Amino acid sequence: MFKNRDVISILDFSREELERIFELAREMEAHGKKKINLLEGKILATAFFEPSTRTKLSFETAMLRLGGSVIGFSEVSGTSLAKGENLADTIRMLDAYSDIIVMRHSIEGAAKLASEVASVPVINAGDGSRNHPTQAMLDLYTIWRELGSIDGQSVALLGDLRYGRAATSLIYGLTKFNVKRIYLISPPLLRPRQEIMDFLKKQAVEIKEGENLGEVIGEIDVLYATRIQKERFPDPSEYEKVRGSYRIDLEVLEKAKDGLIIMHPLPKVDEIDLRVDSTKFARYFKQAAYGVPVRMAIISLLLGAGGD
Amino acid sequence: MFKNRDVISILDFSREELERIFELAREMEAHGKKKINLLEGKILATAFFEPSTRTKLSFETAMLRLGGSVIGFSEVSGTSLAKGENLADTIRMLDAYSDIIVMRHSIEGAAKLASEVASVPVINAGDGSRNHPTQAMLDLYTIWRELGSIDGQSVALLGDLRYGRAATSLIYGLTKFNVKRIYLISPPLLRPRQEIMDFLKKQAVEIKEGENLGEVIGEIDVLYATRIQKERFPDPSEYEKVRGSYRIDLEVLEKAKDGLIIMHPLPKVDEIDLRVDSTKFARYFKQAAYGVPVRMAIISLLLGAGGD
Amino acid sequence: MFKNRDVISILDFSREELERIFELAREMEAHGKKKINLLEGKILATAFFEPSTRTKLSFETAMLRLGGSVIGFSEVSGTSLAKGENLADTIRMLDAYSDIIVMRHSIEGAAKLASEVASVPVINAGDGSRNHPTQAMLDLYTIWRELGSIDGQSVALLGDLRYGRAATSLIYGLTKFNVKRIYLISPPLLRPRQEIMDFLKKQAVEIKEGENLGEVIGEIDVLYATRIQKERFPDPSEYEKVRGSYRIDLEVLEKAKDGLIIMHPLPKVDEIDLRVDSTKFARYFKQAAYGVPVRMAIISLLLGAGGD
């Protein structure tokens, strides 16, 4: 079911498969920070053509806790790619050296291409602006763990829903479950692209679009915030104008449901007031920590060490 | 006594605690380069916001020889900090992934802040210009090992006593013992800051300040040299003028005590004549090597694997 | 025979020693990607003063598969060298921390100097433009494995035979065996330097120089291509003029011997048509993969864990 598969898009996984991953992640979580020697002697290669700290260290930690080792690179300067090597050749090298490849790339489709070249499993740790499947898995896992179920929840995605691959991947992932409603709250410039909206229309999922968090905060169970990059706006003053409507502070939370959870793929900058960190709503640090057991689960399943 | 403590400043440690660390480092040293599996399955995270080779590799070697593993980063570009993440959030991530955090930062107080955020022990591997506690520990250990005792020694610190965190930390550390006298030999511009001088006045330690090594070389047991950075001088010609007075060569050593030991936190540039390397006085390479057992000792104590 | 030796140049090894390495590499290869705990607890230090991906990851993979660990650095910025430390001091540090040092440097002779300073074995992973001994070992191993023997083969080296250290090292290595003939096919500007030609004249080896691959393709058993860097030509139009004569495509291969193998130290850019990758001739990916068992063999021999 999982052995030797690649992880390119969250859309490639069924609800049942995602739940299998969640169950195993739950078991991994129970070990705390203790090492379990499931993958002793295995090598995970990280190929980060685009920089990352959180995702890369999370995968490395997952592999080390499973008893394996890590090789890899995290920037293109100093690699053979800087000398003009094509992606396929770089992947062939890692394929020879490692048992599993985790890859991030700026270009959409790079992970798919890599998976066709490599004989070992390839995990897409983000390529282009749509797919970051293990982020979606850990996001879904966070809802599942914190609220007991994904079905029936009202989930709002806030901020940059156009360029952020975490938001798009989560939207994809949510359609595998029976959520009550998905709220898309973003400035007009950062609306999800048409293809995403078309995809959502084909699913049996209720969508509500808006531009103001305050108007919907009382209706939602999950608030998934993302970073808005100033650079997305042609005119900086445009950004300053809208910015307040997408900021989460204590004031807007006054109208929140009691059981609301706030998530964020991190890093966050100033889209969440620091005082929110210590409220009962904040789950983004826990969410980041869940990245390790979820990735332990998926790595061990792909390497045939997590049952089938 | 040590378990779960943070290591922020050498001043936080009593003489007894330092001696406990030395005794354990001595035991670690006896294993040579052999791995001892005290920390099998534990993960050390290095968070080097400022570059370093020697200190970082020394910690990594220490952790590997204890049977543990290492994750981390060593420059800010490519990290989530480059995306504007605050220090606390970065530390929370490492706190979730690792069992102990080793951190270097340019800003004084950064390690203290990190220790307040993290639940795992934080070791300050240098922040600002005052604190680098494990460097002070290994420096004190070197005197203890090479001369049998720190008490009763005359110790001269030479060069940049103002900006170098190694020199300041060693001054702090020496006040925990009954040294005979501390000599501070530096150009006027690189004298220790007033706060350090005030601190020293409050201790029962005899201080002698000077600008010329030759005048005191015959009286001292330990000569601790540091690198003088030309950039500290407003006028390069100023630097050229004083530089000879702080250079250690065979000539100045003719008047040295027989048992004098020369130390240096390294890297050194031209403040020590290369011919000094092969004299009986030179201990800086040994000192650097002592970094590993001393760090093995402190890491295992903090993680509760070194006794109590 | 091997224990504690340094690996500076392929010329330091006899035919018998190279064959001993090949035999052990063959055994290592038989383990596939499985870890064998020959070097449990040992630490390999990588000191890459010049960037590299393939060679560095290949050594790291070799060490991890042998059960050891890896520390190191792969760029000078951020190291103590950037602060002006001399090479000997950097090596002394690694010597204290590790059990074996693998080093790449832009300056010829750097590895030799390092080996004189270090008490642990030093492996030259490329310095200057002549020596890259483990690349030559894996290249020779590839011929030995793929063709059954190095003796009697006609080997053509193609492209940059002047600045590429892989080509020069392989030329050196081939002279240890009884090859039938060595073809040197390169633009006049990229001919081997006079010292190499003089060296070859002293060996009992038949040399044939040329400027066109097409003229010799039918006579050779091994075609070793290298990357031609445009920057080597004073005038870019010069480069464009000659480039076609050194490009390997399906057309030129029509006249090839049936059993021809094509090798390349990689990374390759456009000197080999991508359609060649899937022909029976292509062995460069296999060759790259052989780097791991060959390096496992040499590392374990130097550390006394591979027999004597």
Tab-separated table of N, CA and C in Angstrom, chain A residues 40-41 43 69-73 75 78-80 83-86 89 92-99 120, chain C residues 33 35 37 51-54 57-58 60-61 64-65 75 104 227 266-269 274 277 285 288-289 292:
chain	number	residue	atom	x	y	z
A	40	GLU	N	17.451	1.545	11.189
A	40	GLU	CA	18.885	1.408	11.404
A	40	GLU	C	19.587	1.051	10.094
A	41	GLY	N	20.582	1.860	9.738
A	41	GLY	CA	21.369	1.569	8.541
A	41	GLY	C	20.840	2.198	7.270
A	43	ILE	N	19.701	5.386	4.854
A	43	ILE	CA	20.154	6.765	4.642
A	43	ILE	C	19.080	7.574	3.916
A	69	SER	N	20.260	7.543	9.109
A	69	SER	CA	21.222	8.634	8.959
A	69	SER	C	20.785	9.563	7.835
A	70	VAL	N	21.459	10.695	7.745
A	70	VAL	CA	21.076	11.718	6.776
A	70	VAL	C	22.305	12.232	6.022
A	71	ILE	N	22.180	12.359	4.711
A	71	ILE	CA	23.149	13.116	3.914
A	71	ILE	C	22.359	14.173	3.143
A	72	GLY	N	23.054	15.069	2.449
A	72	GLY	CA	22.292	15.992	1.613
A	72	GLY	C	22.905	17.347	1.455
A	73	PHE	N	22.156	18.207	0.777
A	73	PHE	CA	22.609	19.579	0.601
A	73	PHE	C	21.399	20.487	0.720
A	75	GLU	N	21.596	24.031	-0.435
A	75	GLU	CA	21.615	25.200	-1.296
A	75	GLU	C	22.328	24.820	-2.571
A	78	GLY	N	27.631	25.765	-4.702
A	78	GLY	CA	28.496	24.740	-4.128
A	78	GLY	C	28.064	23.337	-4.524
A	79	THR	N	26.959	23.191	-5.219
A	79	THR	CA	26.561	21.868	-5.683
A	79	THR	C	26.892	21.741	-7.161
A	80	SER	N	26.777	20.522	-7.642
A	80	SER	CA	27.073	20.290	-9.048
A	80	SER	C	26.030	20.974	-9.925
A	83	LYS	N	27.227	23.956	-11.341
A	83	LYS	CA	28.099	23.738	-12.497
A	83	LYS	C	27.296	23.425	-13.753
A	84	GLY	N	25.976	23.424	-13.648
A	84	GLY	CA	25.154	23.249	-14.824
A	84	GLY	C	24.572	21.855	-14.980
A	85	GLU	N	24.699	21.002	-13.957
A	85	GLU	CA	24.167	19.648	-14.063
A	85	GLU	C	22.641	19.680	-14.145
A	86	ASN	N	22.077	18.760	-14.906
A	86	ASN	CA	20.619	18.717	-14.946
A	86	ASN	C	20.073	17.985	-13.726
A	89	ASP	N	20.336	14.103	-13.383
A	89	ASP	CA	21.646	13.568	-13.019
A	89	ASP	C	21.907	13.711	-11.520
A	92	ARG	N	19.893	11.060	-9.842
A	92	ARG	CA	20.495	9.729	-10.036
A	92	ARG	C	21.624	9.483	-9.026
A	93	MET	N	22.403	10.540	-8.768
A	93	MET	CA	23.468	10.430	-7.774
A	93	MET	C	22.890	10.095	-6.400
A	94	LEU	N	21.892	10.863	-5.967
A	94	LEU	CA	21.296	10.618	-4.646
A	94	LEU	C	20.626	9.246	-4.591
A	95	ASP	N	20.079	8.840	-5.730
A	95	ASP	CA	19.437	7.530	-5.823
A	95	ASP	C	20.446	6.415	-5.539
A	96	ALA	N	21.668	6.608	-6.015
A	96	ALA	CA	22.704	5.597	-5.791
A	96	ALA	C	23.189	5.609	-4.341
A	97	TYR	N	23.156	6.769	-3.713
A	97	TYR	CA	23.747	6.897	-2.390
A	97	TYR	C	22.773	6.606	-1.252
A	98	SER	N	21.466	6.808	-1.483
A	98	SER	CA	20.529	6.814	-0.359
A	98	SER	C	19.392	5.812	-0.514
A	99	ASP	N	18.579	5.700	0.536
A	99	ASP	CA	17.426	4.806	0.509
A	99	ASP	C	16.124	5.550	0.289
A	120	VAL	N	14.520	4.801	-5.661
A	120	VAL	CA	14.103	4.875	-4.254
A	120	VAL	C	12.927	5.853	-4.148
C	33	LYS	N	23.060	-1.593	-0.325
C	33	LYS	CA	22.978	-0.398	0.496
C	33	LYS	C	22.966	-0.723	1.990
C	35	LYS	N	24.107	-1.398	5.729
C	35	LYS	CA	25.180	-0.915	6.599
C	35	LYS	C	25.975	-2.088	7.142
C	37	ASN	N	28.906	-2.760	10.094
C	37	ASN	CA	29.433	-1.968	11.202
C	37	ASN	C	30.936	-2.092	11.424
C	51	PRO	N	34.042	23.833	-3.192
C	51	PRO	CA	32.759	23.126	-3.140
C	51	PRO	C	32.764	21.834	-3.955
C	52	SER	N	31.896	20.922	-3.576
C	52	SER	CA	31.709	19.642	-4.253
C	52	SER	C	30.422	19.039	-3.717
C	53	THR	N	29.686	18.370	-4.545
C	53	THR	CA	28.516	17.654	-4.040
C	53	THR	C	28.763	16.166	-4.121
C	54	ARG	N	29.025	15.696	-5.319
C	54	ARG	CA	29.133	14.271	-5.596
C	54	ARG	C	30.219	13.608	-4.747
C	57	LEU	N	29.326	13.857	-0.865
C	57	LEU	CA	28.235	12.963	-0.455
C	57	LEU	C	28.640	11.504	-0.608
C	58	SER	N	29.481	11.231	-1.583
C	58	SER	CA	29.920	9.861	-1.789
C	58	SER	C	30.783	9.387	-0.612
C	60	GLU	N	30.646	10.681	2.426
C	60	GLU	CA	29.763	10.631	3.589
C	60	GLU	C	28.947	9.343	3.600
C	61	THR	N	28.407	9.002	2.420
C	61	THR	CA	27.630	7.768	2.305
C	61	THR	C	28.507	6.564	2.644
C	64	LEU	N	28.996	6.416	6.426
C	64	LEU	CA	27.767	6.016	7.125
C	64	LEU	C	27.482	4.535	6.910
C	65	ARG	N	27.703	4.034	5.703
C	65	ARG	CA	27.440	2.611	5.444
C	65	ARG	C	28.423	1.709	6.172
C	75	GLU	N	32.520	24.903	2.868
C	75	GLU	CA	32.851	26.173	2.230
C	75	GLU	C	33.670	26.986	3.205
C	104	ARG	N	39.404	18.632	0.195
C	104	ARG	CA	39.520	19.188	-1.155
C	104	ARG	C	39.997	20.629	-1.049
C	227	ARG	N	34.123	17.443	-18.907
C	227	ARG	CA	33.451	18.701	-19.184
C	227	ARG	C	34.469	19.724	-19.675
C	266	LEU	N	31.480	13.232	-14.025
C	266	LEU	CA	30.278	13.987	-13.638
C	266	LEU	C	30.654	15.130	-12.686
C	267	PRO	N	29.905	16.215	-12.616
C	267	PRO	CA	28.704	16.454	-13.411
C	267	PRO	C	29.023	16.716	-14.877
C	268	LYS	N	28.111	16.249	-15.731
C	268	LYS	CA	28.215	16.548	-17.156
C	268	LYS	C	27.229	17.669	-17.491
C	269	VAL	N	27.501	18.399	-18.534
C	269	VAL	CA	26.579	19.458	-18.917
C	269	VAL	C	25.991	19.114	-20.277
C	274	LEU	N	21.795	13.728	-24.276
C	274	LEU	CA	20.988	13.031	-23.268
C	274	LEU	C	20.488	11.664	-23.755
C	277	ASP	N	22.348	8.536	-22.669
C	277	ASP	CA	22.127	7.989	-21.319
C	277	ASP	C	21.495	6.596	-21.336
C	285	PHE	N	26.654	6.676	-14.856
C	285	PHE	CA	25.872	6.664	-13.610
C	285	PHE	C	26.325	5.500	-12.715
C	288	ALA	N	29.549	6.497	-11.104
C	288	ALA	CA	29.332	7.356	-9.935
C	288	ALA	C	28.910	6.519	-8.731
C	289	ALA	N	28.063	5.537	-8.985
C	289	ALA	CA	27.605	4.684	-7.887
C	289	ALA	C	28.761	3.852	-7.321
C	292	VAL	N	30.932	4.817	-4.059
C	292	VAL	CA	30.678	4.466	-2.659
C	292	VAL	C	31.451	3.212	-2.228
